[in-house]
Coordinates of C-alpha atoms in Angstrom, one line a residue:
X1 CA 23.2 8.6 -41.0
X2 CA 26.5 8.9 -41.8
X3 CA 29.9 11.2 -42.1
X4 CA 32.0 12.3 -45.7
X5 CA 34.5 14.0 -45.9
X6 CA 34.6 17.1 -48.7
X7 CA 38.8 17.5 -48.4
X8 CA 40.9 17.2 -45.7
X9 CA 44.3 18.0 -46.2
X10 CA 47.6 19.3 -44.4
X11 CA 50.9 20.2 -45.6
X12 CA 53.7 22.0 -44.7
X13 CA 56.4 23.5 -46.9
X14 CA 59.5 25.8 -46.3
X15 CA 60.2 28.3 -49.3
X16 CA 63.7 30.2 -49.7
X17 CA 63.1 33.8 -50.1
X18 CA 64.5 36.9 -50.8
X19 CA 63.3 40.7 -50.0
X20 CA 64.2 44.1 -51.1
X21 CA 63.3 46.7 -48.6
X22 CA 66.1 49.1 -47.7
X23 CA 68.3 46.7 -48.7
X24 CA 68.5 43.1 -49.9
X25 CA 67.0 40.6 -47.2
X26 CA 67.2 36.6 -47.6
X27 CA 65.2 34.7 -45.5
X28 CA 62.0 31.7 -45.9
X29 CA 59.2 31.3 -45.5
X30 CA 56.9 28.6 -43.8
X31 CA 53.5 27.7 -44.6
X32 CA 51.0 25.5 -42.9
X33 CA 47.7 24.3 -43.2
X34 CA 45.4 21.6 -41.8
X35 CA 42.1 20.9 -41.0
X36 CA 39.0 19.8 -43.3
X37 CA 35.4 20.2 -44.5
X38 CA 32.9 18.1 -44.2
X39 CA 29.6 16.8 -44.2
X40 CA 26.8 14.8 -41.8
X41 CA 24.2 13.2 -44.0
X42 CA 20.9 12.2 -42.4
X43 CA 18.3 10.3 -44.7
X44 CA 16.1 8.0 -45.6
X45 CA 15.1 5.3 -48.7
X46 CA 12.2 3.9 -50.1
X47 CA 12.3 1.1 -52.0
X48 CA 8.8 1.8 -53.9
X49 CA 7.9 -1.0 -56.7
X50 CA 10.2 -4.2 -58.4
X51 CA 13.6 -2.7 -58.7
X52 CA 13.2 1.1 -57.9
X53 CA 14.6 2.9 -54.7
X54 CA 14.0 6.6 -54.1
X55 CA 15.9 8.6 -51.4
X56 CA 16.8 11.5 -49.5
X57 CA 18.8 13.3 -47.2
X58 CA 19.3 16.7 -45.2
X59 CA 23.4 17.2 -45.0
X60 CA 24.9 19.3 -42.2
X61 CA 27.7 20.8 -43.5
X62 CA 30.5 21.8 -40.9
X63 CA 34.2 22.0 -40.4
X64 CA 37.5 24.3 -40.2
X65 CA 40.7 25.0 -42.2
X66 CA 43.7 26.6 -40.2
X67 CA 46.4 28.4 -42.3
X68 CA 50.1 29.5 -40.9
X69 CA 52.2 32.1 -42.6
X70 CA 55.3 32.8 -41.1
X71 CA 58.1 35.0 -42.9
X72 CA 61.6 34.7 -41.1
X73 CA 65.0 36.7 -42.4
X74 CA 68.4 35.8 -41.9
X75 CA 70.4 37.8 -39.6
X76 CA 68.8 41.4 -38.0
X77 CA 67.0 43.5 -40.3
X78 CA 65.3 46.1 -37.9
X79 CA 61.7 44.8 -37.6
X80 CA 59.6 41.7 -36.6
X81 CA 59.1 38.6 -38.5
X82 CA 55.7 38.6 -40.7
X83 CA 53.4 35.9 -38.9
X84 CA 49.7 35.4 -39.7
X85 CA 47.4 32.6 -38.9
X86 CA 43.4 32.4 -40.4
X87 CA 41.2 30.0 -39.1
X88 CA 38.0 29.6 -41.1
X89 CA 34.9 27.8 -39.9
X90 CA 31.9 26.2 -41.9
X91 CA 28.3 25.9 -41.5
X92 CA 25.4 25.1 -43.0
X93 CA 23.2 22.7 -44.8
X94 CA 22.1 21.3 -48.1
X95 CA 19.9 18.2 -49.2
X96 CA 20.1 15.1 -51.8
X97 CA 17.9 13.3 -53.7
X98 CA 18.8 9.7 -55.2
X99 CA 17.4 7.1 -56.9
X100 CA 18.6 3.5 -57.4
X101 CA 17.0 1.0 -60.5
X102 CA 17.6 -2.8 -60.7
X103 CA 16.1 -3.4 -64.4
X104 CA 17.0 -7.2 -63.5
X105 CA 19.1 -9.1 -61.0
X106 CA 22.7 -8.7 -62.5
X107 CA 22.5 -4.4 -63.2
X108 CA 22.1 -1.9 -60.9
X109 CA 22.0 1.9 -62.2
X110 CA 22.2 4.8 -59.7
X111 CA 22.0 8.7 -59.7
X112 CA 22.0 11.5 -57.1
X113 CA 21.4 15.2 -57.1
X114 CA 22.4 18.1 -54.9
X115 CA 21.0 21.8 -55.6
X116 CA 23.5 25.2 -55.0
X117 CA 23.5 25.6 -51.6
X118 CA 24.7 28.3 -49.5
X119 CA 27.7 27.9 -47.2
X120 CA 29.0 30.1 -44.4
X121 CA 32.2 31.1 -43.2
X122 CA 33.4 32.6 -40.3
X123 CA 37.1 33.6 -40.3
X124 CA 39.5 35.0 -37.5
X125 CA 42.8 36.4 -38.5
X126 CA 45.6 36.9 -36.0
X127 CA 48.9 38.8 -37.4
X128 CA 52.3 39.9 -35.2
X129 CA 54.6 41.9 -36.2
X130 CA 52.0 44.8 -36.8
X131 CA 49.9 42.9 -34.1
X132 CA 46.2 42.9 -35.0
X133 CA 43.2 40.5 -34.6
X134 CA 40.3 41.0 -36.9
X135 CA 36.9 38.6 -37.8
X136 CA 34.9 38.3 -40.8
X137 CA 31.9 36.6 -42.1
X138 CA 29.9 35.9 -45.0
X139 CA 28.4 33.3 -47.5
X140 CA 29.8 31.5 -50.0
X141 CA 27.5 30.0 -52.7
X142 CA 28.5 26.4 -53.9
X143 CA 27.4 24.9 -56.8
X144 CA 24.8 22.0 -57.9
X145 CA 26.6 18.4 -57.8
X146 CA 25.5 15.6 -60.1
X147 CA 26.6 11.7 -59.6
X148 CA 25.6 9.0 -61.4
X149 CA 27.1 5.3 -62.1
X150 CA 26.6 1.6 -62.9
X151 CA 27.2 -1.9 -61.5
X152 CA 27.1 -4.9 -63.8
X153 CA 27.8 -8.4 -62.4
X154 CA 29.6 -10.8 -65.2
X155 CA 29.8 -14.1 -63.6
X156 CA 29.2 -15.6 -59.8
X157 CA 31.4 -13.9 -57.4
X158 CA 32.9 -11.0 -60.5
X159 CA 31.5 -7.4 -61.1
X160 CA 31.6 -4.5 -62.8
X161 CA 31.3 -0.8 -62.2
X162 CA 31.7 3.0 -63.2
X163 CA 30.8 6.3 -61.9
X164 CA 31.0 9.8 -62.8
X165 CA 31.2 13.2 -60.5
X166 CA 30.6 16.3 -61.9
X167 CA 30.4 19.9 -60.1
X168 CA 30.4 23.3 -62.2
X169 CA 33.0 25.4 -59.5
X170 CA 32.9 28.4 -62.6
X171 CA 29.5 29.2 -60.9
X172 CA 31.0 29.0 -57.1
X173 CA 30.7 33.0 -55.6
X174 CA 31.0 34.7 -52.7
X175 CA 34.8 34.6 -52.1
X176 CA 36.5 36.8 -55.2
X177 CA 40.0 35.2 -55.2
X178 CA 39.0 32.0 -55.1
X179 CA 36.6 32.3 -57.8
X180 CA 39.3 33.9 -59.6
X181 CA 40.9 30.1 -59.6
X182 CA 37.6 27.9 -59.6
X183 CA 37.3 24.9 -62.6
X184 CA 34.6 22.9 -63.1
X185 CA 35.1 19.7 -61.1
X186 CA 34.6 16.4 -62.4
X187 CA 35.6 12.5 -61.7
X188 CA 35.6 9.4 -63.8
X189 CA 35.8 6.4 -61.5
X190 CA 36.0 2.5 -62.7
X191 CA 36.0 -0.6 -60.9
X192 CA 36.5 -4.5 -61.1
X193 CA 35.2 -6.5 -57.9
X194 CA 35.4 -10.0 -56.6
X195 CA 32.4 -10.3 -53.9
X196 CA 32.9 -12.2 -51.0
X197 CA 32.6 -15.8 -50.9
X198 CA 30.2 -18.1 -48.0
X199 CA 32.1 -21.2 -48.5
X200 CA 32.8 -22.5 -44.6
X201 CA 36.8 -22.4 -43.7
X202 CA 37.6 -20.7 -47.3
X203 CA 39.9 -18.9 -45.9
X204 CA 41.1 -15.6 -47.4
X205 CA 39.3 -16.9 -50.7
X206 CA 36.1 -16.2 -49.1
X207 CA 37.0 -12.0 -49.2
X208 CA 35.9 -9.5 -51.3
X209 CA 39.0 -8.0 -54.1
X210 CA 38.5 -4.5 -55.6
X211 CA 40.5 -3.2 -58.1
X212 CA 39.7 0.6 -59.1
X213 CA 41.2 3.5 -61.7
X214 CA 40.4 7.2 -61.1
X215 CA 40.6 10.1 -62.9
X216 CA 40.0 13.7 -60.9
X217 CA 40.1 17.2 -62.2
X218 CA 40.0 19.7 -59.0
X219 CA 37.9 22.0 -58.3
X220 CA 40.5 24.8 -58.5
X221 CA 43.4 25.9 -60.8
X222 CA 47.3 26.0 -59.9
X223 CA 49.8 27.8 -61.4
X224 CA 46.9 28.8 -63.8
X225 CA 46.1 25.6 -65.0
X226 CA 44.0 22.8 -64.0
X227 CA 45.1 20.3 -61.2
X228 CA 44.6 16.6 -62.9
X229 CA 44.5 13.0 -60.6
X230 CA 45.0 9.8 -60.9
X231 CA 44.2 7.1 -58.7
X232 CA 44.8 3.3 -58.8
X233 CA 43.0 1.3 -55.9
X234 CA 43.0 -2.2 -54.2
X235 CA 41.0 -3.1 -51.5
X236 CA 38.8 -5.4 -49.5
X237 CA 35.8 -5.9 -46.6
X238 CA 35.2 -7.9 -43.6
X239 CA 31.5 -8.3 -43.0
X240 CA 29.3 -8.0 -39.7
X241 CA 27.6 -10.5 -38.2
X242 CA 23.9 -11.0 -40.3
X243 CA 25.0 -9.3 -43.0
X244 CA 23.6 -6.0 -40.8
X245 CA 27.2 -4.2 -42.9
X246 CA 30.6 -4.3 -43.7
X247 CA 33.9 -3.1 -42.6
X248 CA 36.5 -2.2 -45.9
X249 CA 39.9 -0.8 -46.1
X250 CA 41.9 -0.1 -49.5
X251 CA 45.2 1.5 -50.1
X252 CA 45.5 3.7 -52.9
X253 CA 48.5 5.7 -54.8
X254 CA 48.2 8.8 -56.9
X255 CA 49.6 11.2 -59.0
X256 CA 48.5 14.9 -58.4
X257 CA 49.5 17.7 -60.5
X258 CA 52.3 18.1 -63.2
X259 CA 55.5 20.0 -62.7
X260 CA 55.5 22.0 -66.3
X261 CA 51.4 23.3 -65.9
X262 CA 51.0 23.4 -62.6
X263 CA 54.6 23.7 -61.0
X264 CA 54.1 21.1 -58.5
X265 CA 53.4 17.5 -58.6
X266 CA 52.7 14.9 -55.8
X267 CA 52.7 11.1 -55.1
X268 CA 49.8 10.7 -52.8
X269 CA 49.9 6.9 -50.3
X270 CA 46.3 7.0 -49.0
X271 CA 44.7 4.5 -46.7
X272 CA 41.3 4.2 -46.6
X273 CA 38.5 2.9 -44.2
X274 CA 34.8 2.8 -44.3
X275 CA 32.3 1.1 -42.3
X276 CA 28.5 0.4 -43.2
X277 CA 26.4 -0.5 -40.2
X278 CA 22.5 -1.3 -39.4
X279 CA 20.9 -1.6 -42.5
X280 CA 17.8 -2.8 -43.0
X281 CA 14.5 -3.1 -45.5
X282 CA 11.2 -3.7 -45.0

């Protein structure tokens, strides 16, 4: 069992603007958004002869994304401000199927496969001004998503690994304008690691050091063009008692967007925390 996020972001920004109605208006405008989508996986693995684990799992997808417009002039122009909130919220459910080889002790070689899935999406939309309150449903068809990736271990306590993402958004549907912007998703992950040391009173020696690059193309176009990341990771992990999981953290910087494609660009501080708990084999 488990919990992943599929995005989760807020932001809040405060644009200058100017109208012409009966005559010219200056003003902003203010835009908010928070919330985030994401999934529940519950499965299971098998680890079925020598090096070879299968596995599966049933995601519940959930979740909700609120979005604030608010459109405020300068001075009295003879009618209400423009405000508008939509709240969406997310259901349903998809499944993955994984596998995991060993060909010998030092390599490990993984892959995992989602089908299209179906996701619905209630929406309520509150406006003033010309107050109205109005609710809408319906379906939005996501695409297959294909993983994959590697782990090679070098020397004692040093590693190697790399993994790929890749999610064909051009086939996303049910939602017009936001097909209108859909790319194909993709990631390109690598990653150096020191594991963790069992040497008593080795101090900080003893703790696992990662060191990770990134390379992201979104799932969805700005300014008309496609939205690139990059990512550059450290991190480390505390482990449980019994070796029954692991506690990590890593802090990461990135670099989203570019001002001349896209018209924006953002340095992204991210602190990161996972835990993996109860595992077992039999």
């Amino acid at each position: 069992a488990g919990f992943s996020m599929n995005g989760s972001t807020r932001w809040d920004a405060d644009v200058d603007t100017v109208w012409t109605l009966s005559d010219t208006v200056a003003g902003g405008v203010a835009l908010n958004r928070e919330g985030t989508r994401f999934k529940v996986p519950l499965g299971l693995a098998w680890l079925l002869v020598g090096g070879l684990s299968v596995a599966g799992s049933i995601n519940l997808e959930s979740g909700s994304i609120l979005e604030n417009y608010n459109a405020g002039f300068a001075g009295p122009v003879g009618f209400d401000p423009d405000l508008k909130e939509t709240k969406d919220l997310f259901r349903g459910t998809s499944y993955t199927l994984a596998m995991l080889w060993n060909p010998f002790s030092r390599l490990s070689l993984g892959a995992s496969w989602t089908p299209a899935y179906d996701l619905g999406v209630d929406r309520t939309v509150k406006a003033e001004g010309v107050t109205s309150r109005y609710a809408s449903s319906w379906d939005m068809k996501l695409p297959e998503e294909y993983m994959a990736g590697f782990q090679f271990r070098f020397a004692k306590r040093w590693q190697i690994g790399a993994d790929a993402q890749y999610q064909p958004f051009s086939k996303f549907s049910g939602n017009d304008e936001w097909a209108a912007n859909s790319e194909d998703e993709y990631t390109l992950g690598v990653g150096l690691e020191r594991l963790r040391g069992k040497k008593r009173h080795g101090g900080s020696g003893n703790l696992p050091l990662r060191l990770g690059a990134n390379y992201h193309v979104w799932a969805y176009r700005v300014g008309g063009q496609p939205v690139e990341e990059y990512t550059f990771s450290v991190g480390t992990g505390f482990a449980f008692t019994g070796d029954m999981g692991q506690l990590d953290l890593s802090f990461s910087y990135g670099i989203i967007g570019d001002l001349d494609r896209n018209g924006v660009r953002s340095k992204v501080y991210r602190l990161g925390v996972s835990i993996t708990g109860l595992e077992a084999w039999w």
